[in-house]
């Protein structure tokens, strides 16, 4: 995965600082250039890279640094914090919190995304995640479009294990409404609604999502995105889904895949103001991690 390569390249660039006898403007320029190159190779959008470069430069003004300040530490800190900032949506300077279901309450999470993005698989992963945290969890198969999606979800549910509501009815809004009513009545705490995707975001999908949203009345909407897509595509998808259903958080899947560059996927959704809640790192039920930009960048840099 290219993200590991990014970590190595950022580490190598920072090592130039550590190894230099004195941190001159030339050394700093070279390091910032190396860092920018590494980010571009990882598919981080140019505008984001430029912002990163400008902010690091602004923070590390060699002419104005007091002699008591360790300039090496200062640069490392600035790079670390600006990498974190790239993946952290903020509102009025405050980090946007990730969604946490409330205990002993009825929390409905609606999962949306394009076909093949890993939505159904992620429903199972999320169900297991919250079940492990001690919530009473249930699933609803409202993807009536993709043949086999309901059986796939029911099968995943049996491995969680968690009850799963599916129906032969073709109207996804009706399925969602019925499932939500049943699980509310039965006292479940986290109910995850799988919905239909399409191969692209067309009008039928957008209308269907709006109808299911109205029927399920979700507390939170998660947008599942395929992390092997370029940052440009991810940004476009994110904007469109956001404007139709109001995305609360993102899950970026397939970051384990050889096809992912990762940097674009992880930085392109920030502008929507909705954080990345989880990342998918494999096909099995355990291959999902909670996403926290600080610990992610720490791990990336080794
Ligand atoms: P849906 O059409 O969005 O419901 O997609 P599925 O859940 O059926 O997933 C599509 C394919 O992506 C399946 O082969 C999944 O096993 C695979 N997949 C899902 N998440 C991940 C992930 O994090 N990593 C990898 N490598 N594959 C994944």
mmCIF file of C-alpha atoms and ligand atoms in Angstrom:
data_model
loop_
_atom_site.group_PDB
_atom_site.id
_atom_site.type_symbol
_atom_site.label_atom_id
_atom_site.label_comp_id
_atom_site.label_asym_id
_atom_site.label_seq_id
_atom_site.Cartn_x
_atom_site.Cartn_y
_atom_site.Cartn_z
ATOM 1 C CA UNK A 1 0.000 0.000 0.000
ATOM 2 C CA UNK A 2 1.296 3.375 -1.023
ATOM 3 C CA UNK A 3 0.589 4.928 2.384
ATOM 4 C CA UNK A 4 3.432 2.909 3.861
ATOM 5 C CA UNK A 5 5.656 4.313 1.114
ATOM 6 C CA UNK A 6 4.433 7.814 1.961
ATOM 7 C CA UNK A 7 5.400 7.250 5.590
ATOM 8 C CA UNK A 8 8.864 6.126 4.529
ATOM 9 C CA UNK A 9 9.343 9.110 2.242
ATOM 10 C CA UNK A 10 8.161 11.608 4.834
ATOM 11 C CA UNK A 11 10.463 9.909 7.350
ATOM 12 C CA UNK A 12 13.397 10.104 4.914
ATOM 13 C CA UNK A 13 12.747 13.806 4.273
ATOM 14 C CA UNK A 14 12.641 14.561 7.985
ATOM 15 C CA UNK A 15 15.867 12.600 8.482
ATOM 16 C CA UNK A 16 17.619 15.141 6.270
ATOM 17 C CA UNK A 17 16.820 17.701 8.946
ATOM 18 C CA UNK A 18 18.126 15.481 11.716
ATOM 19 C CA UNK A 19 21.314 14.673 9.765
ATOM 20 C CA UNK A 20 22.166 18.216 8.722
ATOM 21 C CA UNK A 21 24.796 20.108 10.709
ATOM 22 C CA UNK A 22 22.698 23.213 10.685
ATOM 23 C CA UNK A 23 19.187 23.733 9.394
ATOM 24 C CA UNK A 24 19.652 26.338 6.680
ATOM 25 C CA UNK A 25 16.994 27.815 4.418
ATOM 26 C CA UNK A 26 18.318 25.539 1.629
ATOM 27 C CA UNK A 27 17.921 22.391 3.736
ATOM 28 C CA UNK A 28 14.415 23.411 4.768
ATOM 29 C CA UNK A 29 13.476 24.121 1.126
ATOM 30 C CA UNK A 30 14.749 20.736 0.035
ATOM 31 C CA UNK A 31 12.856 18.952 2.782
ATOM 32 C CA UNK A 32 9.603 20.768 2.020
ATOM 33 C CA UNK A 33 10.075 19.899 -1.654
ATOM 34 C CA UNK A 34 10.646 16.197 -0.798
ATOM 35 C CA UNK A 35 7.572 16.168 1.442
ATOM 36 C CA UNK A 36 5.403 17.779 -1.235
ATOM 37 C CA UNK A 37 6.607 15.273 -3.822
ATOM 38 C CA UNK A 38 5.820 12.340 -1.520
ATOM 39 C CA UNK A 39 2.303 13.680 -0.904
ATOM 40 C CA UNK A 40 1.641 14.163 -4.613
ATOM 41 C CA UNK A 41 2.779 10.585 -5.351
ATOM 42 C CA UNK A 42 0.294 9.416 -2.693
ATOM 43 C CA UNK A 43 -2.417 11.282 -4.674
ATOM 44 C CA UNK A 44 -3.008 14.098 -2.196
ATOM 45 C CA UNK A 45 -4.642 16.901 -4.256
ATOM 46 C CA UNK A 46 -2.286 19.699 -5.334
ATOM 47 C CA UNK A 47 -4.310 22.363 -3.513
ATOM 48 C CA UNK A 48 -3.987 20.400 -0.254
ATOM 49 C CA UNK A 49 -0.249 19.908 -0.791
ATOM 50 C CA UNK A 50 0.208 23.624 -1.476
ATOM 51 C CA UNK A 51 -1.655 24.499 1.697
ATOM 52 C CA UNK A 52 0.495 22.052 3.673
ATOM 53 C CA UNK A 53 3.677 23.559 2.204
ATOM 54 C CA UNK A 54 2.590 27.157 2.926
ATOM 55 C CA UNK A 55 1.538 26.355 6.481
ATOM 56 C CA UNK A 56 4.793 24.552 7.314
ATOM 57 C CA UNK A 57 6.798 27.452 5.829
ATOM 58 C CA UNK A 58 4.785 29.965 7.820
ATOM 59 C CA UNK A 59 5.290 28.054 11.052
ATOM 60 C CA UNK A 60 9.018 27.562 10.525
ATOM 61 C CA UNK A 61 10.377 31.009 9.833
ATOM 62 C CA UNK A 62 14.119 30.452 10.304
ATOM 63 C CA UNK A 63 14.855 34.179 10.559
ATOM 64 C CA UNK A 64 12.605 34.635 13.556
ATOM 65 C CA UNK A 65 13.336 31.555 15.620
ATOM 66 C CA UNK A 66 14.709 32.265 19.099
ATOM 67 C CA UNK A 67 18.085 30.588 19.818
ATOM 68 C CA UNK A 68 16.537 28.592 22.646
ATOM 69 C CA UNK A 69 14.143 26.817 20.266
ATOM 70 C CA UNK A 70 15.193 23.446 18.831
ATOM 71 C CA UNK A 71 14.476 24.037 15.170
ATOM 72 C CA UNK A 72 14.585 20.317 14.321
ATOM 73 C CA UNK A 73 11.853 19.538 16.836
ATOM 74 C CA UNK A 74 9.900 22.539 15.617
ATOM 75 C CA UNK A 75 9.958 21.316 12.007
ATOM 76 C CA UNK A 76 9.022 17.763 12.952
ATOM 77 C CA UNK A 77 6.140 19.035 15.024
ATOM 78 C CA UNK A 78 4.914 21.353 12.270
ATOM 79 C CA UNK A 79 5.024 18.540 9.681
ATOM 80 C CA UNK A 80 3.227 16.128 12.005
ATOM 81 C CA UNK A 81 0.498 18.614 12.884
ATOM 82 C CA UNK A 82 -0.041 19.754 9.308
ATOM 83 C CA UNK A 83 -0.333 16.136 8.102
ATOM 84 C CA UNK A 84 -2.946 15.570 10.804
ATOM 85 C CA UNK A 85 -4.744 18.787 9.794
ATOM 86 C CA UNK A 86 -5.065 17.466 6.222
ATOM 87 C CA UNK A 87 -7.277 14.646 7.467
ATOM 88 C CA UNK A 88 -9.200 16.533 10.138
ATOM 89 C CA UNK A 89 -12.355 18.495 9.328
ATOM 90 C CA UNK A 90 -12.896 21.514 11.550
ATOM 91 C CA UNK A 91 -15.696 23.976 12.112
ATOM 92 C CA UNK A 92 -14.717 27.372 13.535
ATOM 93 C CA UNK A 93 -11.290 25.931 14.356
ATOM 94 C CA UNK A 94 -12.779 23.046 16.375
ATOM 95 C CA UNK A 95 -12.280 19.425 15.343
ATOM 96 C CA UNK A 96 -15.584 17.863 14.219
ATOM 97 C CA UNK A 97 -16.328 14.972 16.613
ATOM 98 C CA UNK A 98 -17.062 11.498 15.274
ATOM 99 C CA UNK A 99 -20.475 9.962 15.870
ATOM 100 C CA UNK A 100 -20.951 7.935 19.035
ATOM 101 C CA UNK A 101 -24.210 6.010 19.505
ATOM 102 C CA UNK A 102 -25.967 6.687 22.798
ATOM 103 C CA UNK A 103 -26.347 3.814 25.234
ATOM 104 C CA UNK A 104 -29.879 2.681 26.115
ATOM 105 C CA UNK A 105 -31.213 4.764 23.223
ATOM 106 C CA UNK A 106 -32.380 3.782 19.743
ATOM 107 C CA UNK A 107 -29.651 4.785 17.238
ATOM 108 C CA UNK A 108 -30.233 4.271 13.526
ATOM 109 C CA UNK A 109 -27.211 4.380 11.210
ATOM 110 C CA UNK A 110 -27.904 4.479 7.472
ATOM 111 C CA UNK A 111 -25.121 3.269 5.191
ATOM 112 C CA UNK A 112 -24.892 4.781 1.704
ATOM 113 C CA UNK A 113 -22.439 4.391 -1.157
ATOM 114 C CA UNK A 114 -21.912 3.191 -4.690
ATOM 115 C CA UNK A 115 -22.138 -0.455 -5.660
ATOM 116 C CA UNK A 116 -18.950 -2.370 -4.968
ATOM 117 C CA UNK A 117 -17.620 0.188 -2.506
ATOM 118 C CA UNK A 118 -17.812 -2.367 0.297
ATOM 119 C CA UNK A 119 -21.035 -1.102 1.859
ATOM 120 C CA UNK A 120 -22.580 -4.456 2.781
ATOM 121 C CA UNK A 121 -19.270 -5.811 4.093
ATOM 122 C CA UNK A 122 -18.862 -2.633 6.157
ATOM 123 C CA UNK A 123 -22.391 -3.053 7.610
ATOM 124 C CA UNK A 124 -21.179 -6.355 9.074
ATOM 125 C CA UNK A 125 -17.919 -4.830 10.310
ATOM 126 C CA UNK A 126 -19.717 -1.902 11.965
ATOM 127 C CA UNK A 127 -22.267 -4.237 13.550
ATOM 128 C CA UNK A 128 -19.454 -6.286 15.042
ATOM 129 C CA UNK A 129 -17.620 -3.124 16.163
ATOM 130 C CA UNK A 130 -20.605 -1.842 18.165
ATOM 131 C CA UNK A 131 -21.547 -5.277 19.423
ATOM 132 C CA UNK A 132 -18.032 -5.619 20.873
ATOM 133 C CA UNK A 133 -18.626 -2.307 22.619
ATOM 134 C CA UNK A 134 -21.639 -3.882 24.305
ATOM 135 C CA UNK A 135 -24.510 -2.418 22.257
ATOM 136 C CA UNK A 136 -27.585 -4.446 21.293
ATOM 137 C CA UNK A 137 -27.108 -4.391 17.514
ATOM 138 C CA UNK A 138 -29.360 -5.302 14.567
ATOM 139 C CA UNK A 139 -29.163 -5.013 10.786
ATOM 140 C CA UNK A 140 -31.683 -4.168 8.054
ATOM 141 C CA UNK A 141 -31.179 -5.225 4.434
ATOM 142 C CA UNK A 142 -32.743 -2.405 2.433
ATOM 143 C CA UNK A 143 -30.495 -2.964 -0.600
ATOM 144 C CA UNK A 144 -33.218 -4.338 -2.840
ATOM 145 C CA UNK A 145 -31.332 -3.392 -6.019
ATOM 146 C CA UNK A 146 -28.270 -5.651 -6.024
ATOM 147 C CA UNK A 147 -29.128 -9.326 -6.407
ATOM 148 C CA UNK A 148 -27.767 -11.214 -3.450
ATOM 149 C CA UNK A 149 -27.196 -8.183 -1.210
ATOM 150 C CA UNK A 150 -29.903 -9.253 1.273
ATOM 151 C CA UNK A 151 -28.532 -12.810 1.543
ATOM 152 C CA UNK A 152 -24.985 -11.453 1.877
ATOM 153 C CA UNK A 153 -26.066 -9.187 4.736
ATOM 154 C CA UNK A 154 -28.004 -11.990 6.460
ATOM 155 C CA UNK A 155 -24.953 -14.221 6.203
ATOM 156 C CA UNK A 156 -22.669 -11.523 7.651
ATOM 157 C CA UNK A 157 -25.216 -10.884 10.422
ATOM 158 C CA UNK A 158 -25.046 -14.532 11.439
ATOM 159 C CA UNK A 159 -21.301 -14.209 11.984
ATOM 160 C CA UNK A 160 -21.602 -11.059 14.145
ATOM 161 C CA UNK A 161 -24.002 -12.523 15.439
ATOM 162 C CA UNK A 162 -26.896 -10.060 15.196
ATOM 163 C CA UNK A 163 -30.486 -10.285 13.979
ATOM 164 C CA UNK A 164 -31.091 -9.136 10.435
ATOM 165 C CA UNK A 165 -34.374 -7.955 8.947
ATOM 166 C CA UNK A 166 -34.821 -8.629 5.224
ATOM 167 C CA UNK A 167 -37.953 -8.807 3.113
ATOM 168 C CA UNK A 168 -39.072 -9.871 -0.357
ATOM 169 C CA UNK A 169 -40.644 -6.453 -0.784
ATOM 170 C CA UNK A 170 -38.948 -4.452 -3.560
ATOM 171 C CA UNK A 171 -39.530 -1.019 -2.068
ATOM 172 C CA UNK A 172 -36.407 -0.233 0.018
ATOM 173 C CA UNK A 173 -38.171 2.543 1.940
ATOM 174 C CA UNK A 174 -40.870 0.113 3.044
ATOM 175 C CA UNK A 175 -38.251 -2.444 4.124
ATOM 176 C CA UNK A 176 -36.367 0.210 6.085
ATOM 177 C CA UNK A 177 -39.545 1.502 7.750
ATOM 178 C CA UNK A 178 -40.684 -1.969 8.770
ATOM 179 C CA UNK A 179 -37.260 -3.058 10.035
ATOM 180 C CA UNK A 180 -36.739 0.107 12.052
ATOM 181 C CA UNK A 181 -40.195 -0.222 13.656
ATOM 182 C CA UNK A 182 -39.544 -3.841 14.634
ATOM 183 C CA UNK A 183 -36.127 -3.248 16.155
ATOM 184 C CA UNK A 184 -37.286 -0.132 17.974
ATOM 185 C CA UNK A 185 -40.121 -2.135 19.483
ATOM 186 C CA UNK A 186 -37.692 -4.916 20.454
ATOM 187 C CA UNK A 187 -35.379 -2.495 22.310
ATOM 188 C CA UNK A 188 -32.253 -2.591 20.143
ATOM 189 C CA UNK A 189 -29.696 0.205 20.545
ATOM 190 C CA UNK A 190 -27.790 0.318 17.244
ATOM 191 C CA UNK A 191 -29.624 -0.490 14.029
ATOM 192 C CA UNK A 192 -27.623 -0.457 10.799
ATOM 193 C CA UNK A 193 -29.500 -0.009 7.528
ATOM 194 C CA UNK A 194 -27.815 -1.281 4.360
ATOM 195 C CA UNK A 195 -29.076 0.564 1.276
ATOM 196 C CA UNK A 196 -28.750 0.135 -2.475
ATOM 197 C CA UNK A 197 -25.864 1.464 -4.488
ATOM 198 C CA UNK A 198 -25.475 1.935 -8.227
ATOM 199 C CA UNK A 199 -22.420 1.805 -10.444
ATOM 200 C CA UNK A 200 -22.550 5.582 -10.519
ATOM 201 C CA UNK A 201 -24.412 8.289 -8.657
ATOM 202 C CA UNK A 202 -27.487 8.610 -10.862
ATOM 203 C CA UNK A 203 -30.826 10.259 -10.186
ATOM 204 C CA UNK A 204 -32.584 6.991 -9.333
ATOM 205 C CA UNK A 205 -30.064 6.311 -6.578
ATOM 206 C CA UNK A 206 -30.320 9.809 -5.179
ATOM 207 C CA UNK A 207 -34.158 9.635 -5.119
ATOM 208 C CA UNK A 208 -34.046 6.217 -3.477
ATOM 209 C CA UNK A 209 -31.607 7.357 -0.794
ATOM 210 C CA UNK A 210 -33.834 10.314 0.016
ATOM 211 C CA UNK A 211 -36.874 8.002 0.340
ATOM 212 C CA UNK A 212 -35.032 5.518 2.592
ATOM 213 C CA UNK A 213 -33.734 8.385 4.695
ATOM 214 C CA UNK A 214 -37.258 9.628 5.236
ATOM 215 C CA UNK A 215 -38.483 6.132 6.115
ATOM 216 C CA UNK A 216 -35.602 5.167 8.434
ATOM 217 C CA UNK A 217 -35.153 8.610 10.027
ATOM 218 C CA UNK A 218 -31.460 7.885 10.747
ATOM 219 C CA UNK A 219 -29.478 9.517 13.550
ATOM 220 C CA UNK A 220 -26.376 9.246 11.428
ATOM 221 C CA UNK A 221 -25.491 8.606 7.782
ATOM 222 C CA UNK A 222 -22.206 6.927 6.872
ATOM 223 C CA UNK A 223 -20.875 7.197 3.353
ATOM 224 C CA UNK A 224 -18.824 4.159 2.335
ATOM 225 C CA UNK A 225 -16.176 5.018 -0.242
ATOM 226 C CA UNK A 226 -13.839 2.826 -2.224
ATOM 227 C CA UNK A 227 -10.315 3.930 -1.274
ATOM 228 C CA UNK A 228 -8.883 2.669 -4.562
ATOM 229 C CA UNK A 229 -10.548 5.625 -6.301
ATOM 230 C CA UNK A 230 -8.545 8.766 -6.941
ATOM 231 C CA UNK A 231 -8.896 11.714 -4.600
ATOM 232 C CA UNK A 232 -10.569 13.650 -7.397
ATOM 233 C CA UNK A 233 -13.355 11.074 -7.785
ATOM 234 C CA UNK A 234 -13.755 10.719 -4.042
ATOM 235 C CA UNK A 235 -14.130 14.499 -3.665
ATOM 236 C CA UNK A 236 -16.829 14.606 -6.368
ATOM 237 C CA UNK A 237 -18.769 11.666 -4.923
ATOM 238 C CA UNK A 238 -18.530 13.062 -1.456
ATOM 239 C CA UNK A 239 -19.879 16.453 -2.481
ATOM 240 C CA UNK A 240 -22.815 14.934 -4.326
ATOM 241 C CA UNK A 241 -23.872 12.483 -1.616
ATOM 242 C CA UNK A 242 -23.416 15.204 0.950
ATOM 243 C CA UNK A 243 -25.740 17.583 -0.854
ATOM 244 C CA UNK A 244 -28.477 14.934 -1.271
ATOM 245 C CA UNK A 245 -28.546 13.078 2.042
ATOM 246 C CA UNK A 246 -26.234 14.982 4.407
ATOM 247 C CA UNK A 247 -23.341 12.653 5.178
ATOM 248 C CA UNK A 248 -22.340 12.468 8.869
ATOM 249 C CA UNK A 249 -19.115 10.518 8.453
ATOM 250 C CA UNK A 250 -17.102 8.513 5.960
ATOM 251 C CA UNK A 251 -15.711 5.016 5.829
ATOM 252 C CA UNK A 252 -12.841 4.576 3.377
ATOM 253 C CA UNK A 253 -12.504 0.925 2.353
ATOM 254 C CA UNK A 254 -9.809 -1.150 0.653
ATOM 255 C CA UNK A 255 -6.854 0.795 2.017
ATOM 256 C CA UNK A 256 -5.051 -2.557 2.165
ATOM 257 C CA UNK A 257 -5.359 -2.967 -1.600
ATOM 258 C CA UNK A 258 -2.384 -2.646 -3.967
ATOM 259 C CA UNK A 259 -4.621 -0.386 -6.093
ATOM 260 C CA UNK A 260 -4.959 2.307 -3.467
ATOM 261 C CA UNK A 261 -2.816 5.374 -3.208
ATOM 262 C CA UNK A 262 -4.659 6.391 -0.083
ATOM 263 C CA UNK A 263 -3.546 9.989 0.237
ATOM 264 C CA UNK A 264 -6.299 11.352 -2.012
ATOM 265 C CA UNK A 265 -8.991 9.251 -0.363
ATOM 266 C CA UNK A 266 -7.997 10.305 3.136
ATOM 267 C CA UNK A 267 -7.692 14.023 2.448
ATOM 268 C CA UNK A 268 -10.405 14.722 -0.133
ATOM 269 C CA UNK A 269 -13.425 14.341 2.135
ATOM 270 C CA UNK A 270 -12.231 16.853 4.722
ATOM 271 C CA UNK A 271 -13.769 19.804 2.873
ATOM 272 C CA UNK A 272 -17.278 18.365 3.435
ATOM 273 C CA UNK A 273 -16.845 18.895 7.171
ATOM 274 C CA UNK A 274 -17.665 15.232 7.880
ATOM 275 C CA UNK A 275 -14.866 13.149 9.402
ATOM 276 C CA UNK A 276 -13.606 9.713 8.447
ATOM 277 C CA UNK A 277 -14.940 7.413 11.151
ATOM 278 C CA UNK A 278 -13.411 4.099 10.040
ATOM 279 C CA UNK A 279 -11.064 2.662 7.446
ATOM 280 C CA UNK A 280 -11.421 -0.754 5.837
ATOM 281 C CA UNK A 281 -8.182 -2.702 5.621
ATOM 282 C CA UNK A 282 -9.287 -6.117 4.365
ATOM 283 C CA UNK A 283 -12.205 -8.368 3.529
ATOM 284 C CA UNK A 284 -12.808 -10.104 6.857
ATOM 285 C CA UNK A 285 -15.056 -8.829 9.629
ATOM 286 C CA UNK A 286 -12.105 -7.771 11.778
ATOM 287 C CA UNK A 287 -10.401 -5.744 9.039
ATOM 288 C CA UNK A 288 -11.655 -2.323 10.050
ATOM 289 C CA UNK A 289 -10.050 0.349 12.215
ATOM 290 C CA UNK A 290 -11.433 3.401 13.931
ATOM 291 C CA UNK A 291 -9.845 6.384 12.230
ATOM 292 C CA UNK A 292 -8.025 8.907 14.310
ATOM 293 C CA UNK A 293 -5.786 11.287 12.305
ATOM 294 C CA UNK A 294 -3.194 11.711 15.112
ATOM 295 C CA UNK A 295 -2.610 8.017 15.687
ATOM 296 C CA UNK A 296 -2.830 7.314 11.957
ATOM 297 C CA UNK A 297 -0.050 9.821 11.144
ATOM 298 C CA UNK A 298 2.031 8.599 14.113
ATOM 299 C CA UNK A 299 1.781 5.029 12.849
ATOM 300 C CA UNK A 300 2.437 6.088 9.260
ATOM 301 C CA UNK A 301 5.650 7.798 10.290
ATOM 302 C CA UNK A 302 6.613 4.747 12.362
HETATM 303 P P1 LIG B 1 -21.334 -3.208 -1.882
HETATM 304 O O1 LIG B 1 -21.781 -3.454 -3.289
HETATM 305 O O2 LIG B 1 -20.929 -1.786 -1.680
HETATM 306 O O3 LIG B 1 -22.283 -3.697 -0.846
HETATM 307 O O4 LIG B 1 -19.930 -4.004 -1.714
HETATM 308 P P2 LIG B 1 -19.544 -5.337 -0.957
HETATM 309 O O5 LIG B 1 -19.663 -5.185 0.506
HETATM 310 O O6 LIG B 1 -20.240 -6.508 -1.573
HETATM 311 O O7 LIG B 1 -17.973 -5.380 -1.275
HETATM 312 C C1 LIG B 1 -17.457 -5.412 -2.611
HETATM 313 C C2 LIG B 1 -16.114 -6.157 -2.584
HETATM 314 O O8 LIG B 1 -15.162 -5.374 -1.853
HETATM 315 C C3 LIG B 1 -16.168 -7.514 -1.876
HETATM 316 O O9 LIG B 1 -15.380 -8.415 -2.600
HETATM 317 C C4 LIG B 1 -15.579 -7.222 -0.508
HETATM 318 O O10 LIG B 1 -14.982 -8.361 0.076
HETATM 319 C C5 LIG B 1 -14.530 -6.177 -0.854
HETATM 320 N N1 LIG B 1 -14.138 -5.295 0.268
HETATM 321 C C6 LIG B 1 -14.934 -4.593 1.102
HETATM 322 N N2 LIG B 1 -14.198 -3.899 2.003
HETATM 323 C C7 LIG B 1 -12.895 -4.175 1.728
HETATM 324 C C8 LIG B 1 -11.638 -3.742 2.307
HETATM 325 O O11 LIG B 1 -11.536 -2.946 3.256
HETATM 326 N N3 LIG B 1 -10.509 -4.270 1.742
HETATM 327 C C9 LIG B 1 -10.548 -5.141 0.675
HETATM 328 N N4 LIG B 1 -9.392 -5.583 0.190
HETATM 329 N N5 LIG B 1 -11.710 -5.533 0.114
HETATM 330 C C10 LIG B 1 -12.864 -5.068 0.630
#
